[in-house]
Amino acid sequence: MWPADIEATARAIIADLTARGLKIATAESCTGGLIAAALTEIAGSSSVVDRGFVTYSNEAKIEMLGVDAATLAAHGAVSRETAAEMARGAISRSGADLAVAVTGIAGPSGGSAEKPVGLVHLAAAGRSGNLLLREMRYGDIGRDAVRLATVTTALNLLREIAQAP
């Protein structure tokens, strides 16, 4: 179902976090649940994946994750600030030890000169307070390609936050 690299990364995450007794939450906008789907494709993922939040609208980001309306007004839904609040909200509103959040413009429309199609902000947070942020500019490579590239980056960010002390 998934490209081999995504499946291999998801499998490695599930194995590592199962062995360490850690749980994951996802907070997804532009990927619409694909990160959680990639993780739950792996047998045994129920011991690792706590929950996934699909927060496509600003209202969902506010209600489900506690993103501050002022953050959305000042920086927009597609921003590092919003991604960070999404990741922290996923931690605080779940039983997870680690969370990854994504918000971006997959296209084909919705982009602007300041925030072009293919711009995605990602954040990974740990219950310990660690936070990693990434800004990716995949370009106008097509909606499916942007979403799959975001899943790959998000899984790699999860692996990175899992290794942080």
JSON list of C-alpha atoms in Angstrom, two decimals:
[
{"chain": "A", "resi": 1, "resn": "MET", "atom": "CA", "xyz": [0.00, 0.00, 0.00]},
{"chain": "A", "resi": 2, "resn": "TRP", "atom": "CA", "xyz": [2.84, 2.43, 0.86]},
{"chain": "A", "resi": 3, "resn": "PRO", "atom": "CA", "xyz": [6.12, 3.14, -0.92]},
{"chain": "A", "resi": 4, "resn": "ALA", "atom": "CA", "xyz": [8.86, 0.90, 0.47]},
{"chain": "A", "resi": 5, "resn": "ASP", "atom": "CA", "xyz": [10.76, 3.75, 2.16]},
{"chain": "A", "resi": 6, "resn": "ILE", "atom": "CA", "xyz": [7.69, 4.96, 4.08]},
{"chain": "A", "resi": 7, "resn": "GLU", "atom": "CA", "xyz": [6.77, 1.43, 5.15]},
{"chain": "A", "resi": 8, "resn": "ALA", "atom": "CA", "xyz": [10.33, 0.70, 6.29]},
{"chain": "A", "resi": 9, "resn": "THR", "atom": "CA", "xyz": [10.51, 3.91, 8.31]},
{"chain": "A", "resi": 10, "resn": "ALA", "atom": "CA", "xyz": [7.09, 3.29, 9.90]},
{"chain": "A", "resi": 11, "resn": "ARG", "atom": "CA", "xyz": [8.12, -0.28, 10.74]},
{"chain": "A", "resi": 12, "resn": "ALA", "atom": "CA", "xyz": [11.35, 0.95, 12.38]},
{"chain": "A", "resi": 13, "resn": "ILE", "atom": "CA", "xyz": [9.45, 3.55, 14.43]},
{"chain": "A", "resi": 14, "resn": "ILE", "atom": "CA", "xyz": [6.91, 1.00, 15.64]},
{"chain": "A", "resi": 15, "resn": "ALA", "atom": "CA", "xyz": [9.65, -1.49, 16.58]},
{"chain": "A", "resi": 16, "resn": "ASP", "atom": "CA", "xyz": [11.76, 1.12, 18.38]},
{"chain": "A", "resi": 17, "resn": "LEU", "atom": "CA", "xyz": [8.92, 2.71, 20.33]},
{"chain": "A", "resi": 18, "resn": "THR", "atom": "CA", "xyz": [7.35, -0.64, 21.20]},
{"chain": "A", "resi": 19, "resn": "ALA", "atom": "CA", "xyz": [10.66, -1.71, 22.72]},
{"chain": "A", "resi": 20, "resn": "ARG", "atom": "CA", "xyz": [10.87, 1.55, 24.65]},
{"chain": "A", "resi": 21, "resn": "GLY", "atom": "CA", "xyz": [7.23, 1.65, 25.74]},
{"chain": "A", "resi": 22, "resn": "LEU", "atom": "CA", "xyz": [6.57, 5.03, 24.10]},
{"chain": "A", "resi": 23, "resn": "LYS", "atom": "CA", "xyz": [3.36, 6.28, 22.48]},
{"chain": "A", "resi": 24, "resn": "ILE", "atom": "CA", "xyz": [2.75, 8.59, 19.49]},
{"chain": "A", "resi": 25, "resn": "ALA", "atom": "CA", "xyz": [0.03, 11.08, 18.54]},
{"chain": "A", "resi": 26, "resn": "THR", "atom": "CA", "xyz": [-0.29, 12.77, 15.17]},
{"chain": "A", "resi": 27, "resn": "ALA", "atom": "CA", "xyz": [-1.80, 16.18, 14.40]},
{"chain": "A", "resi": 28, "resn": "GLU", "atom": "CA", "xyz": [-2.43, 16.49, 10.68]},
{"chain": "A", "resi": 29, "resn": "SER", "atom": "CA", "xyz": [-3.80, 19.13, 8.40]},
{"chain": "A", "resi": 30, "resn": "CYS", "atom": "CA", "xyz": [-2.56, 18.83, 4.79]},
{"chain": "A", "resi": 31, "resn": "THR", "atom": "CA", "xyz": [-1.93, 15.07, 5.09]},
{"chain": "A", "resi": 32, "resn": "GLY", "atom": "CA", "xyz": [-5.45, 14.37, 6.34]},
{"chain": "A", "resi": 33, "resn": "GLY", "atom": "CA", "xyz": [-4.47, 11.35, 8.44]},
{"chain": "A", "resi": 34, "resn": "LEU", "atom": "CA", "xyz": [-1.88, 9.78, 6.14]},
{"chain": "A", "resi": 35, "resn": "ILE", "atom": "CA", "xyz": [0.85, 9.81, 8.81]},
{"chain": "A", "resi": 36, "resn": "ALA", "atom": "CA", "xyz": [-1.38, 7.90, 11.23]},
{"chain": "A", "resi": 37, "resn": "ALA", "atom": "CA", "xyz": [-2.39, 5.58, 8.38]},
{"chain": "A", "resi": 38, "resn": "ALA", "atom": "CA", "xyz": [1.25, 4.81, 7.53]},
{"chain": "A", "resi": 39, "resn": "LEU", "atom": "CA", "xyz": [2.00, 4.01, 11.17]},
{"chain": "A", "resi": 40, "resn": "THR", "atom": "CA", "xyz": [-1.11, 1.91, 11.72]},
{"chain": "A", "resi": 41, "resn": "GLU", "atom": "CA", "xyz": [-0.39, -0.10, 8.56]},
{"chain": "A", "resi": 42, "resn": "ILE", "atom": "CA", "xyz": [2.26, -1.87, 10.64]},
{"chain": "A", "resi": 43, "resn": "ALA", "atom": "CA", "xyz": [1.14, -4.88, 12.68]},
{"chain": "A", "resi": 44, "resn": "GLY", "atom": "CA", "xyz": [1.58, -4.18, 16.38]},
{"chain": "A", "resi": 45, "resn": "SER", "atom": "CA", "xyz": [1.15, -0.43, 15.97]},
{"chain": "A", "resi": 46, "resn": "SER", "atom": "CA", "xyz": [-1.66, -0.41, 18.53]},
{"chain": "A", "resi": 47, "resn": "SER", "atom": "CA", "xyz": [0.98, -0.60, 21.26]},
{"chain": "A", "resi": 48, "resn": "VAL", "atom": "CA", "xyz": [2.53, 2.66, 19.98]},
{"chain": "A", "resi": 49, "resn": "VAL", "atom": "CA", "xyz": [-0.09, 4.83, 18.25]},
{"chain": "A", "resi": 50, "resn": "ASP", "atom": "CA", "xyz": [-2.28, 6.54, 20.84]},
{"chain": "A", "resi": 51, "resn": "ARG", "atom": "CA", "xyz": [-4.38, 8.72, 18.51]},
{"chain": "A", "resi": 52, "resn": "GLY", "atom": "CA", "xyz": [-4.44, 10.94, 15.47]},
{"chain": "A", "resi": 53, "resn": "PHE", "atom": "CA", "xyz": [-6.01, 14.37, 15.15]},
{"chain": "A", "resi": 54, "resn": "VAL", "atom": "CA", "xyz": [-7.08, 15.44, 11.67]},
{"chain": "A", "resi": 55, "resn": "THR", "atom": "CA", "xyz": [-7.50, 19.18, 12.02]},
{"chain": "A", "resi": 56, "resn": "TYR", "atom": "CA", "xyz": [-8.07, 20.51, 8.53]},
{"chain": "A", "resi": 57, "resn": "SER", "atom": "CA", "xyz": [-9.95, 23.64, 9.54]},
{"chain": "A", "resi": 58, "resn": "ASN", "atom": "CA", "xyz": [-8.77, 26.42, 11.83]},
{"chain": "A", "resi": 59, "resn": "GLU", "atom": "CA", "xyz": [-11.75, 25.68, 14.09]},
{"chain": "A", "resi": 60, "resn": "ALA", "atom": "CA", "xyz": [-10.57, 22.07, 14.47]},
{"chain": "A", "resi": 61, "resn": "LYS", "atom": "CA", "xyz": [-7.04, 23.22, 15.29]},
{"chain": "A", "resi": 62, "resn": "ILE", "atom": "CA", "xyz": [-8.46, 25.48, 18.01]},
{"chain": "A", "resi": 63, "resn": "GLU", "atom": "CA", "xyz": [-11.04, 23.04, 19.42]},
{"chain": "A", "resi": 64, "resn": "MET", "atom": "CA", "xyz": [-9.12, 19.76, 19.21]},
{"chain": "A", "resi": 65, "resn": "LEU", "atom": "CA", "xyz": [-5.54, 20.88, 19.78]},
{"chain": "A", "resi": 66, "resn": "GLY", "atom": "CA", "xyz": [-5.85, 24.17, 21.62]},
{"chain": "A", "resi": 67, "resn": "VAL", "atom": "CA", "xyz": [-4.11, 26.23, 18.95]},
{"chain": "A", "resi": 68, "resn": "ASP", "atom": "CA", "xyz": [-4.51, 29.86, 19.94]},
{"chain": "A", "resi": 69, "resn": "ALA", "atom": "CA", "xyz": [-6.80, 31.84, 17.61]},
{"chain": "A", "resi": 70, "resn": "ALA", "atom": "CA", "xyz": [-4.33, 34.73, 17.94]},
{"chain": "A", "resi": 71, "resn": "THR", "atom": "CA", "xyz": [-1.56, 32.52, 16.52]},
{"chain": "A", "resi": 72, "resn": "LEU", "atom": "CA", "xyz": [-3.71, 31.68, 13.53]},
{"chain": "A", "resi": 73, "resn": "ALA", "atom": "CA", "xyz": [-4.64, 35.34, 13.04]},
{"chain": "A", "resi": 74, "resn": "ALA", "atom": "CA", "xyz": [-1.03, 36.55, 13.29]},
{"chain": "A", "resi": 75, "resn": "HIS", "atom": "CA", "xyz": [0.80, 33.78, 11.42]},
{"chain": "A", "resi": 76, "resn": "GLY", "atom": "CA", "xyz": [-1.81, 31.77, 9.54]},
{"chain": "A", "resi": 77, "resn": "ALA", "atom": "CA", "xyz": [-2.61, 28.09, 9.58]},
{"chain": "A", "resi": 78, "resn": "VAL", "atom": "CA", "xyz": [0.49, 27.32, 7.52]},
{"chain": "A", "resi": 79, "resn": "SER", "atom": "CA", "xyz": [3.26, 28.53, 9.83]},
{"chain": "A", "resi": 80, "resn": "ARG", "atom": "CA", "xyz": [5.92, 27.21, 12.15]},
{"chain": "A", "resi": 81, "resn": "GLU", "atom": "CA", "xyz": [4.06, 28.78, 15.08]},
{"chain": "A", "resi": 82, "resn": "THR", "atom": "CA", "xyz": [0.87, 26.89, 14.27]},
{"chain": "A", "resi": 83, "resn": "ALA", "atom": "CA", "xyz": [2.74, 23.62, 13.69]},
{"chain": "A", "resi": 84, "resn": "ALA", "atom": "CA", "xyz": [4.46, 23.99, 17.07]},
{"chain": "A", "resi": 85, "resn": "GLU", "atom": "CA", "xyz": [1.15, 24.63, 18.85]},
{"chain": "A", "resi": 86, "resn": "MET", "atom": "CA", "xyz": [-0.41, 21.67, 17.04]},
{"chain": "A", "resi": 87, "resn": "ALA", "atom": "CA", "xyz": [2.37, 19.34, 18.22]},
{"chain": "A", "resi": 88, "resn": "ARG", "atom": "CA", "xyz": [2.26, 20.61, 21.79]},
{"chain": "A", "resi": 89, "resn": "GLY", "atom": "CA", "xyz": [-1.54, 20.36, 21.77]},
{"chain": "A", "resi": 90, "resn": "ALA", "atom": "CA", "xyz": [-1.38, 16.76, 20.57]},
{"chain": "A", "resi": 91, "resn": "ILE", "atom": "CA", "xyz": [0.90, 15.93, 23.50]},
{"chain": "A", "resi": 92, "resn": "SER", "atom": "CA", "xyz": [-1.24, 17.73, 26.07]},
{"chain": "A", "resi": 93, "resn": "ARG", "atom": "CA", "xyz": [-4.51, 16.24, 24.78]},
{"chain": "A", "resi": 94, "resn": "SER", "atom": "CA", "xyz": [-3.36, 12.64, 24.50]},
{"chain": "A", "resi": 95, "resn": "GLY", "atom": "CA", "xyz": [-1.55, 9.90, 26.33]},
{"chain": "A", "resi": 96, "resn": "ALA", "atom": "CA", "xyz": [1.37, 10.15, 23.92]},
{"chain": "A", "resi": 97, "resn": "ASP", "atom": "CA", "xyz": [5.01, 10.69, 24.75]},
{"chain": "A", "resi": 98, "resn": "LEU", "atom": "CA", "xyz": [5.78, 12.03, 21.26]},
{"chain": "A", "resi": 99, "resn": "ALA", "atom": "CA", "xyz": [3.77, 13.90, 18.66]},
{"chain": "A", "resi": 100, "resn": "VAL", "atom": "CA", "xyz": [4.25, 15.07, 15.12]},
{"chain": "A", "resi": 101, "resn": "ALA", "atom": "CA", "xyz": [2.22, 17.84, 13.48]},
{"chain": "A", "resi": 102, "resn": "VAL", "atom": "CA", "xyz": [1.98, 19.03, 9.88]},
{"chain": "A", "resi": 103, "resn": "THR", "atom": "CA", "xyz": [0.30, 21.97, 8.21]},
{"chain": "A", "resi": 104, "resn": "GLY", "atom": "CA", "xyz": [0.85, 23.06, 4.65]},
{"chain": "A", "resi": 105, "resn": "ILE", "atom": "CA", "xyz": [-0.37, 23.77, 1.15]},
{"chain": "A", "resi": 106, "resn": "ALA", "atom": "CA", "xyz": [-0.54, 20.58, -0.90]},
{"chain": "A", "resi": 107, "resn": "GLY", "atom": "CA", "xyz": [-2.18, 22.27, -3.90]},
{"chain": "A", "resi": 108, "resn": "PRO", "atom": "CA", "xyz": [-3.04, 22.46, -6.63]},
{"chain": "A", "resi": 109, "resn": "SER", "atom": "CA", "xyz": [-4.47, 25.79, -5.46]},
{"chain": "A", "resi": 110, "resn": "GLY", "atom": "CA", "xyz": [-4.25, 27.79, -2.25]},
{"chain": "A", "resi": 111, "resn": "GLY", "atom": "CA", "xyz": [-0.71, 29.03, -2.61]},
{"chain": "A", "resi": 112, "resn": "SER", "atom": "CA", "xyz": [0.55, 32.61, -2.69]},
{"chain": "A", "resi": 113, "resn": "ALA", "atom": "CA", "xyz": [3.86, 34.35, -3.30]},
{"chain": "A", "resi": 114, "resn": "GLU", "atom": "CA", "xyz": [4.56, 34.27, 0.46]},
{"chain": "A", "resi": 115, "resn": "LYS", "atom": "CA", "xyz": [3.22, 30.75, 1.01]},
{"chain": "A", "resi": 116, "resn": "PRO", "atom": "CA", "xyz": [3.52, 28.79, -2.24]},
{"chain": "A", "resi": 117, "resn": "VAL", "atom": "CA", "xyz": [2.06, 25.39, -3.06]},
{"chain": "A", "resi": 118, "resn": "GLY", "atom": "CA", "xyz": [4.40, 22.79, -1.58]},
{"chain": "A", "resi": 119, "resn": "LEU", "atom": "CA", "xyz": [5.17, 24.75, 1.60]},
{"chain": "A", "resi": 120, "resn": "VAL", "atom": "CA", "xyz": [4.74, 22.56, 4.68]},
{"chain": "A", "resi": 121, "resn": "HIS", "atom": "CA", "xyz": [5.59, 23.30, 8.30]},
{"chain": "A", "resi": 122, "resn": "LEU", "atom": "CA", "xyz": [6.25, 20.32, 10.56]},
{"chain": "A", "resi": 123, "resn": "ALA", "atom": "CA", "xyz": [6.82, 20.07, 14.29]},
{"chain": "A", "resi": 124, "resn": "ALA", "atom": "CA", "xyz": [7.63, 17.18, 16.59]},
{"chain": "A", "resi": 125, "resn": "ALA", "atom": "CA", "xyz": [7.25, 17.45, 20.33]},
{"chain": "A", "resi": 126, "resn": "GLY", "atom": "CA", "xyz": [8.14, 15.30, 23.28]},
{"chain": "A", "resi": 127, "resn": "ARG", "atom": "CA", "xyz": [6.36, 15.23, 26.62]},
{"chain": "A", "resi": 128, "resn": "SER", "atom": "CA", "xyz": [9.72, 16.32, 28.12]},
{"chain": "A", "resi": 129, "resn": "GLY", "atom": "CA", "xyz": [9.37, 19.66, 26.31]},
{"chain": "A", "resi": 130, "resn": "ASN", "atom": "CA", "xyz": [11.65, 18.95, 23.34]},
{"chain": "A", "resi": 131, "resn": "LEU", "atom": "CA", "xyz": [10.49, 20.55, 20.12]},
{"chain": "A", "resi": 132, "resn": "LEU", "atom": "CA", "xyz": [11.82, 20.14, 16.58]},
{"chain": "A", "resi": 133, "resn": "LEU", "atom": "CA", "xyz": [10.65, 22.33, 13.71]},
{"chain": "A", "resi": 134, "resn": "ARG", "atom": "CA", "xyz": [11.06, 21.93, 9.95]},
{"chain": "A", "resi": 135, "resn": "GLU", "atom": "CA", "xyz": [10.02, 24.07, 7.02]},
{"chain": "A", "resi": 136, "resn": "MET", "atom": "CA", "xyz": [9.85, 22.18, 3.77]},
{"chain": "A", "resi": 137, "resn": "ARG", "atom": "CA", "xyz": [9.40, 23.68, 0.33]},
{"chain": "A", "resi": 138, "resn": "TYR", "atom": "CA", "xyz": [8.66, 20.69, -1.86]},
{"chain": "A", "resi": 139, "resn": "GLY", "atom": "CA", "xyz": [7.53, 22.88, -4.76]},
{"chain": "A", "resi": 140, "resn": "ASP", "atom": "CA", "xyz": [4.49, 22.49, -6.96]},
{"chain": "A", "resi": 141, "resn": "ILE", "atom": "CA", "xyz": [5.13, 18.77, -7.55]},
{"chain": "A", "resi": 142, "resn": "GLY", "atom": "CA", "xyz": [1.49, 17.71, -7.36]},
{"chain": "A", "resi": 143, "resn": "ARG", "atom": "CA", "xyz": [-0.87, 17.21, -4.45]},
{"chain": "A", "resi": 144, "resn": "ASP", "atom": "CA", "xyz": [-0.16, 13.50, -3.97]},
{"chain": "A", "resi": 145, "resn": "ALA", "atom": "CA", "xyz": [3.60, 14.00, -4.13]},
{"chain": "A", "resi": 146, "resn": "VAL", "atom": "CA", "xyz": [3.52, 16.85, -1.59]},
{"chain": "A", "resi": 147, "resn": "ARG", "atom": "CA", "xyz": [1.45, 14.75, 0.79]},
{"chain": "A", "resi": 148, "resn": "LEU", "atom": "CA", "xyz": [3.68, 11.66, 0.45]},
{"chain": "A", "resi": 149, "resn": "ALA", "atom": "CA", "xyz": [6.84, 13.74, 0.85]},
{"chain": "A", "resi": 150, "resn": "THR", "atom": "CA", "xyz": [5.32, 15.25, 3.99]},
{"chain": "A", "resi": 151, "resn": "VAL", "atom": "CA", "xyz": [4.62, 11.78, 5.41]},
{"chain": "A", "resi": 152, "resn": "THR", "atom": "CA", "xyz": [8.26, 10.83, 4.82]},
{"chain": "A", "resi": 153, "resn": "THR", "atom": "CA", "xyz": [9.56, 14.00, 6.47]},
{"chain": "A", "resi": 154, "resn": "ALA", "atom": "CA", "xyz": [7.14, 13.62, 9.39]},
{"chain": "A", "resi": 155, "resn": "LEU", "atom": "CA", "xyz": [8.19, 10.02, 10.05]},
{"chain": "A", "resi": 156, "resn": "ASN", "atom": "CA", "xyz": [11.85, 11.04, 9.96]},
{"chain": "A", "resi": 157, "resn": "LEU", "atom": "CA", "xyz": [11.10, 13.90, 12.37]},
{"chain": "A", "resi": 158, "resn": "LEU", "atom": "CA", "xyz": [9.40, 11.41, 14.71]},
{"chain": "A", "resi": 159, "resn": "ARG", "atom": "CA", "xyz": [12.50, 9.23, 14.64]},
{"chain": "A", "resi": 160, "resn": "GLU", "atom": "CA", "xyz": [14.63, 12.29, 15.44]},
{"chain": "A", "resi": 161, "resn": "ILE", "atom": "CA", "xyz": [12.49, 13.45, 18.39]},
{"chain": "A", "resi": 162, "resn": "ALA", "atom": "CA", "xyz": [12.43, 9.87, 19.71]},
{"chain": "A", "resi": 163, "resn": "GLN", "atom": "CA", "xyz": [16.24, 9.97, 19.96]},
{"chain": "A", "resi": 164, "resn": "ALA", "atom": "CA", "xyz": [16.35, 13.35, 21.71]},
{"chain": "A", "resi": 165, "resn": "PRO", "atom": "CA", "xyz": [17.25, 13.13, 25.41]}
]
